XYZ file of N, CA and C in Angstrom:
183
model
N -13.925 47.116 -19.622
C -13.661 46.314 -18.433
C -14.069 44.831 -18.577
N -13.198 43.956 -17.994
C -13.592 42.664 -17.908
C -14.743 42.212 -17.054
N -15.694 41.547 -17.574
C -16.636 41.098 -16.518
C -16.480 39.998 -15.781
N -17.129 39.756 -14.699
C -16.960 38.683 -13.792
C -17.520 37.648 -14.638
N -17.091 36.371 -14.360
C -17.724 35.105 -14.868
C -18.849 34.653 -14.043
N -20.051 34.305 -14.841
C -21.222 33.843 -14.248
C -21.226 32.477 -13.849
N -20.874 31.918 -12.496
C -20.577 30.527 -12.402
C -21.749 29.792 -11.738
N -22.020 28.594 -12.226
C -23.138 27.939 -11.500
C -22.554 27.239 -10.268
N -23.544 26.873 -9.350
C -23.269 26.380 -8.141
C -22.019 25.299 -8.024
N -22.378 24.399 -9.077
C -21.356 23.249 -9.020
C -20.001 23.845 -9.493
N -19.782 24.890 -10.267
C -18.634 25.414 -10.737
C -18.000 26.178 -9.515
N -18.903 26.850 -8.742
C -18.367 27.593 -7.495
C -17.875 26.664 -6.672
N -18.349 25.620 -6.502
C -17.924 24.545 -5.413
C -16.662 23.846 -6.077
N -16.351 23.849 -7.279
C -15.046 23.267 -7.878
C -13.983 24.576 -7.479
N -14.370 25.599 -7.580
C -13.372 26.617 -7.577
C -12.902 26.838 -5.943
N -13.978 26.776 -5.152
C -13.713 26.781 -3.666
C -12.872 25.783 -3.267
N -12.937 24.482 -3.730
C -12.304 23.258 -3.462
C -10.899 23.441 -3.833
N -10.677 23.997 -4.985
C -9.182 24.249 -5.671
C -8.773 25.348 -4.716
N -9.205 26.231 -4.345
C -8.608 27.392 -3.511
C -8.370 26.844 -2.464
N -9.147 26.005 -1.833
C -8.686 25.497 -0.387
C -7.727 24.498 -0.491
N -7.525 23.545 -1.421
C -6.529 22.559 -1.732
C -5.128 23.279 -1.845
N -5.166 24.540 -2.614
C -3.934 25.078 -2.895
C -3.431 26.171 -1.975
N -4.528 26.500 -1.106
C -4.236 27.776 -0.298
C -3.988 28.991 -1.105
N -5.116 29.385 -2.069
C -4.855 30.424 -2.923
C -6.052 31.074 -3.078
N -6.217 32.285 -3.568
C -7.576 32.993 -4.013
C -7.336 33.066 -5.526
N -8.681 32.421 -6.162
C -9.001 32.613 -7.588
C -9.966 33.457 -7.889
N -9.668 34.146 -9.048
C -10.603 35.156 -9.644
C -11.220 34.601 -11.042
N -12.353 34.360 -11.125
C -12.792 33.908 -12.499
C -13.428 34.945 -13.355
N -12.765 35.045 -14.499
C -13.110 36.224 -15.565
C -13.558 35.546 -16.686
N -14.105 36.288 -17.562
C -14.677 35.748 -18.933
C -13.444 35.646 -19.943
N -12.513 36.548 -19.841
C -11.507 36.602 -20.602
C -10.320 37.148 -19.921
N -8.966 36.776 -20.266
C -7.780 37.184 -19.643
C -7.588 38.743 -19.653
N -7.656 39.395 -18.285
C -7.429 40.779 -18.341
C -6.168 41.073 -18.634
N -5.740 42.552 -19.169
C -4.679 42.959 -19.194
C -4.145 43.725 -18.052
N -3.081 43.430 -17.464
C -2.548 44.151 -16.276
C -2.137 45.679 -16.817
N -2.572 46.660 -16.046
C -2.500 47.939 -16.526
C -0.845 48.356 -16.364
N -0.557 49.126 -17.239
C 0.775 49.928 -17.472
C 0.694 51.110 -16.615
N 1.165 51.197 -15.522
C 1.012 52.392 -14.690
C 2.479 53.090 -14.469
N 2.534 54.296 -14.168
C 3.553 54.908 -13.964
C 3.938 54.756 -12.580
N 5.290 55.339 -12.255
C 6.104 55.003 -10.865
C 5.113 55.508 -9.771
N 4.556 56.901 -10.160
C 3.763 57.465 -9.230
C 2.474 56.679 -8.864
N 1.987 56.250 -9.794
C 0.488 55.496 -9.814
C 0.953 54.105 -8.893
N 2.089 53.519 -9.088
C 2.435 52.291 -8.395
C 2.620 52.559 -6.897
N 3.232 53.606 -6.447
C 3.420 54.154 -5.538
C 2.020 54.393 -4.597
N 1.062 55.008 -5.243
C -0.027 55.158 -4.709
C -0.766 53.857 -4.290
N -0.755 52.971 -5.495
C -1.241 51.431 -4.990
C -0.635 50.867 -3.797
N 0.724 51.212 -3.721
C 1.514 50.391 -2.615
C 0.905 51.003 -1.327
N 0.722 52.268 -1.220
C 0.446 53.008 -0.147
C -0.905 52.497 0.417
N -1.934 52.361 -0.645
C -3.248 51.955 -0.371
C -2.980 50.386 0.206
N -2.151 49.495 -0.433
C -1.986 48.090 -0.002
C -1.483 48.149 1.467
N -0.734 49.180 1.927
C -0.023 49.137 3.130
C -1.213 49.586 4.206
N -1.946 50.471 3.739
C -3.239 51.044 4.464
C -4.205 49.810 4.925
N -4.630 49.012 3.805
C -5.524 48.152 3.995
C -5.098 46.698 4.323
N -3.909 46.331 4.015
C -3.304 44.887 4.465
C -3.518 44.121 3.357
N -3.870 44.453 2.261
C -4.180 43.457 0.973
C -3.461 44.021 -0.090
N -2.947 42.997 -0.936
C -2.263 43.158 -2.277
C -3.337 43.613 -3.423
N -3.204 44.559 -4.241
C -4.017 44.923 -5.170
C -3.517 44.579 -6.688
N -4.305 44.451 -7.596
C -3.819 44.256 -9.007
C -4.676 45.308 -9.890
N -4.049 45.985 -10.717
C -4.644 46.818 -11.401
C -4.884 46.348 -13.026
N -5.948 46.370 -13.496
C -6.000 45.695 -14.863
C -6.717 46.850 -15.589
N -6.544 46.855 -16.895
C -6.989 48.112 -17.969
C -8.479 47.497 -18.211
């Protein structure tokens, strides 16, 4: 599993400023994660959860 980046306060401030400027959400990770190769059934399950919670999900290996 990819670990979350341990950012210093100044780096967090930069990240937050960038998010606000571009109106996006950024996730800082130590290395680029590989998106999971899922079956159609698994994708449907994720889409069902997305519909219930109102958020988009990304599955990483």
